[in-house]
Amino acid sequence: VLGTVRSTGDRGNILLRSNELIEATSADLALRADLLSSNGNISLLSTDSLLLDDMTAAAPSVGASKLGKTIDLLAADNISMEGLAQLLTNNGNIRLESTAGSSTIGIVNAGTGMAGGNISIVAGTAIVDAQLDDGPNATVNLLSYGLRLSAGTSIGAAGFVIETEVSTLAASLAAGSAFFAEKDGLSLGTVGPLAVNRVDSTGASAPVSDAAMSGITTSSGFGVQLASGGNVSVDQALGMDGGHVRLEIAGTLTVNATLGNASGSGSISVLATGTISLSSLGRLVTGGGTIDVASSAGAVDMQGGALAQTDGANIRFQAASGITLGLLDARSAA
């Protein structure tokens, strides 16, 4: 698609689809220009890969401007956005699925705050940051109220973290690590169920849904790194299977669920500038590493029932303005 596509009709739904007669042919859907709908939903469906790249210094935008309308991307192989390519809705949900491949993300914006839409990304392999600008002035990749991510391998990478501006985050990784940088602060909680409107060949639409997802889960010895520019609340479990966890928060951190896994986690580092609070449901648990908890300008406060536990490895707590302890257990095979 080399020229701008714009729909201003009353229904306004847009469907672009690529197909192939035999598997050996190429059926990529390549969007080189803007695709905009004033009143409808947008679906981009490819039998092979889906590309959003105008091959210049500029970048294409896919936009659904009416309140609550959705954007739906589906590729049998890869979804690839150039760094400044954008998917934009007016507080409507956005869903990307690369069934057997990766999803490389530019800017996906469903609106933020309580009125914002939700984003779901499902990748057969990795979810990748298309931008090379990690740091204080990094471009935010994903903006929404809720963010649901499912990857067959990794989400982001060291030096190529996924930048977010969301209220609630949930993620699942089958065989990889996750790297996040949140702009303002978030809850690690439950996102979904989440639906978008898939446009068919008649111009009508029907919902396509993803089930609710809670917390962050990884497997096979991989870890999670989350940095945040604001307060963070761990309200659903962050479960590991042998990997390390590092939370680095510019603000307060509240732990209301289990962080780690007694049967297989690596080391846990929980660092914040503000107070670190563990409620009666808060657990820092590892069967394969150490625990390090440090507040550089606040306190550490553990309520009755809160626990920090290793399997014979060291536990370290440090705070600027006081420490209230629950249970610290560094016994072997406790």
Coordinates of C-alpha atoms in Angstrom, one line a residue, residues 105 128-141 155-164 179-181 225:
I105 CA 7.0 -2.6 18.0
V128 CA 10.9 -6.5 20.2
D129 CA 11.6 -2.8 20.6
A130 CA 12.1 -1.2 17.2
Q131 CA 13.7 1.9 18.7
L132 CA 17.3 2.4 19.6
D133 CA 16.8 5.1 22.2
D134 CA 16.8 3.5 25.7
G135 CA 17.5 6.1 28.4
P136 CA 15.8 9.1 30.2
N137 CA 14.4 10.5 26.9
A138 CA 13.3 7.2 25.3
T139 CA 10.2 7.1 23.1
V140 CA 7.5 5.2 24.8
N141 CA 6.5 2.1 22.8
I155 CA 9.9 -9.4 25.7
G156 CA 12.5 -6.7 25.0
A157 CA 16.2 -7.2 25.7
A158 CA 19.0 -5.6 27.6
G159 CA 19.6 -2.3 25.9
F160 CA 16.3 -2.6 24.0
V161 CA 13.8 -2.5 26.8
I162 CA 10.0 -2.1 26.1
E163 CA 9.0 1.4 27.3
T164 CA 5.5 1.7 28.7
F179 CA 12.7 -6.0 30.1
F180 CA 10.4 -3.1 30.9
A181 CA 10.8 0.6 31.6
Q225 CA 13.7 -6.5 34.9

